[in-house]
PDB file of C-alpha atoms in Angstrom:
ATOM      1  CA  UNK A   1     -34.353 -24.511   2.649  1.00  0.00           C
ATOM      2  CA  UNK A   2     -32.417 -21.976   4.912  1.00  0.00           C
ATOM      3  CA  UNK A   3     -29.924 -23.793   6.858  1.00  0.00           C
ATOM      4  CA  UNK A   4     -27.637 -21.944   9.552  1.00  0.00           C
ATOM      5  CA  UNK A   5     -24.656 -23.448  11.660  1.00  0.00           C
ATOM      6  CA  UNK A   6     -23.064 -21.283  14.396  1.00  0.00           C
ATOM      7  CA  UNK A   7     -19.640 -21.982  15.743  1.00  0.00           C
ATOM      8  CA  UNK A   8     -16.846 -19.905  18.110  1.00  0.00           C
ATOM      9  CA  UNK A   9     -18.775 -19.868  21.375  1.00  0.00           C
ATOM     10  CA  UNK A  10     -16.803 -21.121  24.473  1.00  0.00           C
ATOM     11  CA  UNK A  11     -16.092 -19.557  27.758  1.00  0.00           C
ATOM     12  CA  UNK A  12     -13.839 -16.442  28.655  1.00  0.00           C
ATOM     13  CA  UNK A  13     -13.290 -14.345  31.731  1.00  0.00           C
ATOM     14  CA  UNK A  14     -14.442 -11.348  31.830  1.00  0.00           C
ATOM     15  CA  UNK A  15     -13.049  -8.716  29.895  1.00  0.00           C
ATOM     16  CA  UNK A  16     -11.861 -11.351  27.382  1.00  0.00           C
ATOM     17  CA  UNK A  17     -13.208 -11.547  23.691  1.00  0.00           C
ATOM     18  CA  UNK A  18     -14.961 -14.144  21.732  1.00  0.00           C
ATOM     19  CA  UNK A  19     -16.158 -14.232  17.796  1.00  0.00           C
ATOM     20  CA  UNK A  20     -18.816 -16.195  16.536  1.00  0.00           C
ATOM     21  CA  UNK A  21     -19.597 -16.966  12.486  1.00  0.00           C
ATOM     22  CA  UNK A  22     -22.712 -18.468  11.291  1.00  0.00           C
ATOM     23  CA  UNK A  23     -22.391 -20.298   8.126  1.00  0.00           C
ATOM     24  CA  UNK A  24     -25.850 -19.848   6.191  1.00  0.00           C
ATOM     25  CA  UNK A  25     -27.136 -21.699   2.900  1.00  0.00           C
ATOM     26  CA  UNK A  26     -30.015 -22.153   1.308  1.00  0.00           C
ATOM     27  CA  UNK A  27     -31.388 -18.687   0.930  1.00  0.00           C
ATOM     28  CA  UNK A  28     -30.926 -15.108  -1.178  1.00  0.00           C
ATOM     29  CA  UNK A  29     -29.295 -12.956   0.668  1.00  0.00           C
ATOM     30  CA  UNK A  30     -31.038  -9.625  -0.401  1.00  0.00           C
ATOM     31  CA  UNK A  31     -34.194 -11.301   0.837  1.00  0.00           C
ATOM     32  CA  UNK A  32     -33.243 -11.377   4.186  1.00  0.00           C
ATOM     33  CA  UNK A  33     -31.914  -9.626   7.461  1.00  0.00           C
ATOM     34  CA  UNK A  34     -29.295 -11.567   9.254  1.00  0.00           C
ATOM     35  CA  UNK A  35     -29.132 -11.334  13.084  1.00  0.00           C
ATOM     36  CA  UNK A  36     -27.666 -12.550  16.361  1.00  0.00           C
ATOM     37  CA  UNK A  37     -30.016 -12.919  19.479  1.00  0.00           C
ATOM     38  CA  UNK A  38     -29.381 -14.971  22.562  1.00  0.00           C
ATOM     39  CA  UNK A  39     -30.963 -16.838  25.783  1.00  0.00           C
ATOM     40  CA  UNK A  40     -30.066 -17.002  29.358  1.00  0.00           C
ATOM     41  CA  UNK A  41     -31.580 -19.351  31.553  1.00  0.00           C
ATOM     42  CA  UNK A  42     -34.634 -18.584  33.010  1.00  0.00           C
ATOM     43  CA  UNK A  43     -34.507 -15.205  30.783  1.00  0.00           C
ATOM     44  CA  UNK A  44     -36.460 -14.180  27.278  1.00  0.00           C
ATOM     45  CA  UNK A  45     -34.614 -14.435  23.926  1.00  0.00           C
ATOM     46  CA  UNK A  46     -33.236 -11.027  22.898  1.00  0.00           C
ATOM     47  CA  UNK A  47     -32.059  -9.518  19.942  1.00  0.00           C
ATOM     48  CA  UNK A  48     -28.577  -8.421  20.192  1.00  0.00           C
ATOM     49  CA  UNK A  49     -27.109  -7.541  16.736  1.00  0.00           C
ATOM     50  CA  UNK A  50     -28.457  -7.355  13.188  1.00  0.00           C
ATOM     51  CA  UNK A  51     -27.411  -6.228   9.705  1.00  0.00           C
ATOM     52  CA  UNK A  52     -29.136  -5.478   6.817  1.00  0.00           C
ATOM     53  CA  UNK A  53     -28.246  -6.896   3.145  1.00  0.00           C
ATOM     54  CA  UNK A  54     -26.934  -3.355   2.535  1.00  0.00           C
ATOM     55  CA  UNK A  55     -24.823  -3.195   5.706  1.00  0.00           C
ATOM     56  CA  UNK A  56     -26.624  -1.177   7.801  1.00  0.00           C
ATOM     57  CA  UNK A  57     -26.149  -2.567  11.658  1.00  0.00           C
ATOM     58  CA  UNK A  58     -28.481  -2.097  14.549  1.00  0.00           C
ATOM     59  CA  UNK A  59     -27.402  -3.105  18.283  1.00  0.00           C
ATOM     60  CA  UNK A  60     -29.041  -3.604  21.206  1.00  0.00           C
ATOM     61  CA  UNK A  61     -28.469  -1.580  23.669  1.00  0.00           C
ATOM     62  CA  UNK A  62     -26.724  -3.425  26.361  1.00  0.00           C
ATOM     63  CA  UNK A  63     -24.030  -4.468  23.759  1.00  0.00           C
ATOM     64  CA  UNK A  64     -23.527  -1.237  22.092  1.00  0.00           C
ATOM     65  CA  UNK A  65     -19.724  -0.531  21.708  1.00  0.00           C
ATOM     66  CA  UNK A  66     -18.567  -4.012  22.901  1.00  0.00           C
ATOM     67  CA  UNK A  67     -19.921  -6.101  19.823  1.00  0.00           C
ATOM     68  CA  UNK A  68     -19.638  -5.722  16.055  1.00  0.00           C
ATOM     69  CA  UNK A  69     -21.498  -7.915  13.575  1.00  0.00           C
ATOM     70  CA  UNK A  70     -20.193  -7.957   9.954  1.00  0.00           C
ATOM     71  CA  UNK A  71     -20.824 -10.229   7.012  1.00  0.00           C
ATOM     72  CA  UNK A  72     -17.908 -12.300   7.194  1.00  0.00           C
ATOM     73  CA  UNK A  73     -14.654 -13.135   5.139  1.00  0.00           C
ATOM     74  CA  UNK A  74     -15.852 -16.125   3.813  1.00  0.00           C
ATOM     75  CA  UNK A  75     -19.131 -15.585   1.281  1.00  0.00           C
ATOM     76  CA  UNK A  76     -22.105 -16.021   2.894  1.00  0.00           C
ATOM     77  CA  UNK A  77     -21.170 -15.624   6.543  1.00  0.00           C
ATOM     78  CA  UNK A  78     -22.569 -13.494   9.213  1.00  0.00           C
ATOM     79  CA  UNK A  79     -20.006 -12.730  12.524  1.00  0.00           C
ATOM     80  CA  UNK A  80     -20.013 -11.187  15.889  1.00  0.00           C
ATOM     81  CA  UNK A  81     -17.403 -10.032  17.338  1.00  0.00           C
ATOM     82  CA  UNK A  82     -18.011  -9.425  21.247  1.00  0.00           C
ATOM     83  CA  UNK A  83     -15.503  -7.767  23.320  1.00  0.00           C
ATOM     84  CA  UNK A  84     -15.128  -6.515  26.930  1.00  0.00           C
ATOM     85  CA  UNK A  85     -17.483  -9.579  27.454  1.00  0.00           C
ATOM     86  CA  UNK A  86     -19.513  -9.403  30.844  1.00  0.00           C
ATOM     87  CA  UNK A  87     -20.928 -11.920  32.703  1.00  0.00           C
ATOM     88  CA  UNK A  88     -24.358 -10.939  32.017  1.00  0.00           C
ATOM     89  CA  UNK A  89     -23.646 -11.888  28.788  1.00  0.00           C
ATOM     90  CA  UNK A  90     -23.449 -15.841  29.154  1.00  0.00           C
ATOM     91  CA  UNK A  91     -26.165 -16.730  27.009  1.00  0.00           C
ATOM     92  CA  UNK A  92     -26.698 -19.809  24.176  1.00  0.00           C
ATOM     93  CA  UNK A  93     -26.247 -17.260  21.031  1.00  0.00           C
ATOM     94  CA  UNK A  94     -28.582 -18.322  18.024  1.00  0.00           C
ATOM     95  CA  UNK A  95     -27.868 -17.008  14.710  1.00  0.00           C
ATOM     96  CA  UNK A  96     -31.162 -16.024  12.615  1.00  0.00           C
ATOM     97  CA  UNK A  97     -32.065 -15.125   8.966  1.00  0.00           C
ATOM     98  CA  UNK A  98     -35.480 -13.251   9.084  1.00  0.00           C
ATOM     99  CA  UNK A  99     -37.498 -11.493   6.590  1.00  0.00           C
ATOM    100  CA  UNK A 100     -37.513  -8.117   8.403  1.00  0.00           C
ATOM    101  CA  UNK A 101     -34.710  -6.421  10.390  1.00  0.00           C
ATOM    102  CA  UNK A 102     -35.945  -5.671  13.692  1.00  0.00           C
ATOM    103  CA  UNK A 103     -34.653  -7.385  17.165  1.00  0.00           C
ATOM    104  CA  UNK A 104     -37.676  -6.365  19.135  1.00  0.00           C
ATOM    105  CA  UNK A 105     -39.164  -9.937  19.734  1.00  0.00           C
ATOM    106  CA  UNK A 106     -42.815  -8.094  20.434  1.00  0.00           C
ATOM    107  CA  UNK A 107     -42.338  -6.639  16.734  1.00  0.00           C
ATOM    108  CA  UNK A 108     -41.063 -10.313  15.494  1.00  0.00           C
ATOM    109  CA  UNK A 109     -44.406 -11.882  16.958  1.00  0.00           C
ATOM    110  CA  UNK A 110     -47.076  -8.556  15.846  1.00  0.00           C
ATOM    111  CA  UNK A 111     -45.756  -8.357  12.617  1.00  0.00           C
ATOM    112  CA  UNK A 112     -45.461 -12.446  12.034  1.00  0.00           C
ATOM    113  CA  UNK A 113     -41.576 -12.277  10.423  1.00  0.00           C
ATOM    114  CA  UNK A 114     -40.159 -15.346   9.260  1.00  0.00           C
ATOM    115  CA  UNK A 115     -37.125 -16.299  10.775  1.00  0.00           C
ATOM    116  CA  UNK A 116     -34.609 -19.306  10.695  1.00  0.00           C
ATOM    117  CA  UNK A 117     -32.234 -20.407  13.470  1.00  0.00           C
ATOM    118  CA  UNK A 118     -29.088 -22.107  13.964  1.00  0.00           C
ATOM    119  CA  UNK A 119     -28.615 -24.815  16.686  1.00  0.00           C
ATOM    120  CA  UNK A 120     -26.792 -22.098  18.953  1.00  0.00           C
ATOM    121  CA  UNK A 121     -23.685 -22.140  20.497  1.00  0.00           C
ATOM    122  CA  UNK A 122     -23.125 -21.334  23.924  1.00  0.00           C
ATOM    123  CA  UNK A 123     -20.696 -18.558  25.739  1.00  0.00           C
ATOM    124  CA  UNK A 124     -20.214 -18.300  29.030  1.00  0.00           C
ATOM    125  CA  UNK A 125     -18.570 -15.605  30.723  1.00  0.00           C
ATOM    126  CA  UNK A 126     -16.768 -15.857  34.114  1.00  0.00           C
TER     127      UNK A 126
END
């Protein structure tokens, strides 16, 4: 049973920097992509970071060069760093194990990947 617990969301101005970790259990880590997506209000979820079991990263674009995710310090651990935060970035930020790394949410639904989410943890950006 996959089990994932965000923390580090808050609020910042903008500019500032925030870093979130997602604890994760219950799984094999080779057997799955780890990822960050995120929901505004009245907006789609969106991918916005993922990394592979071998490391390899992908980024959406609108966060390119501001965030970095990286399996954390602490084993099993997945963070995001987000910098130069923007307003457009308030969101509740989910973290997600899923059995194929894409963040294209048409590609999630077509090609039926599994994924588990956190409870989400919100950042708000003034």
């Amino acid at each position: 049973h996959v089990q994932l617990v965000e923390s580090g969301g808050g609020s910042v101005q903008a500019g500032g920097s925030l870093r979130l970790s997602c604890a994760v259990s219950g799984y094999t880590y080779n057997n799955y992509c780890m990822g960050w997506f995120r929901q505004a209000p009245g907006k789609e979820r969106e991918g916005v970071a993922g990394i592979n079991s071998d490391g390899s990263t992908t980024y959406a674009d609108s966060v390119k060069g501001r965030f970095t995710i990286s399996q954390g310090n602490v084993n099993n651990t997945v963070d995001l760093q987000m910098d130069n935060l923007e307003p457009e970035d308030t969101a509740m930020y989910y973290c997600v194990a899923q059995t194929y790394c894409t963040l294209e949410m048409a590609a999630i639904k077509a090609l039926g990947v599994t994924q588990y989410w956190g409870q989400g943890t919100q950042v708000t950006v003034s």
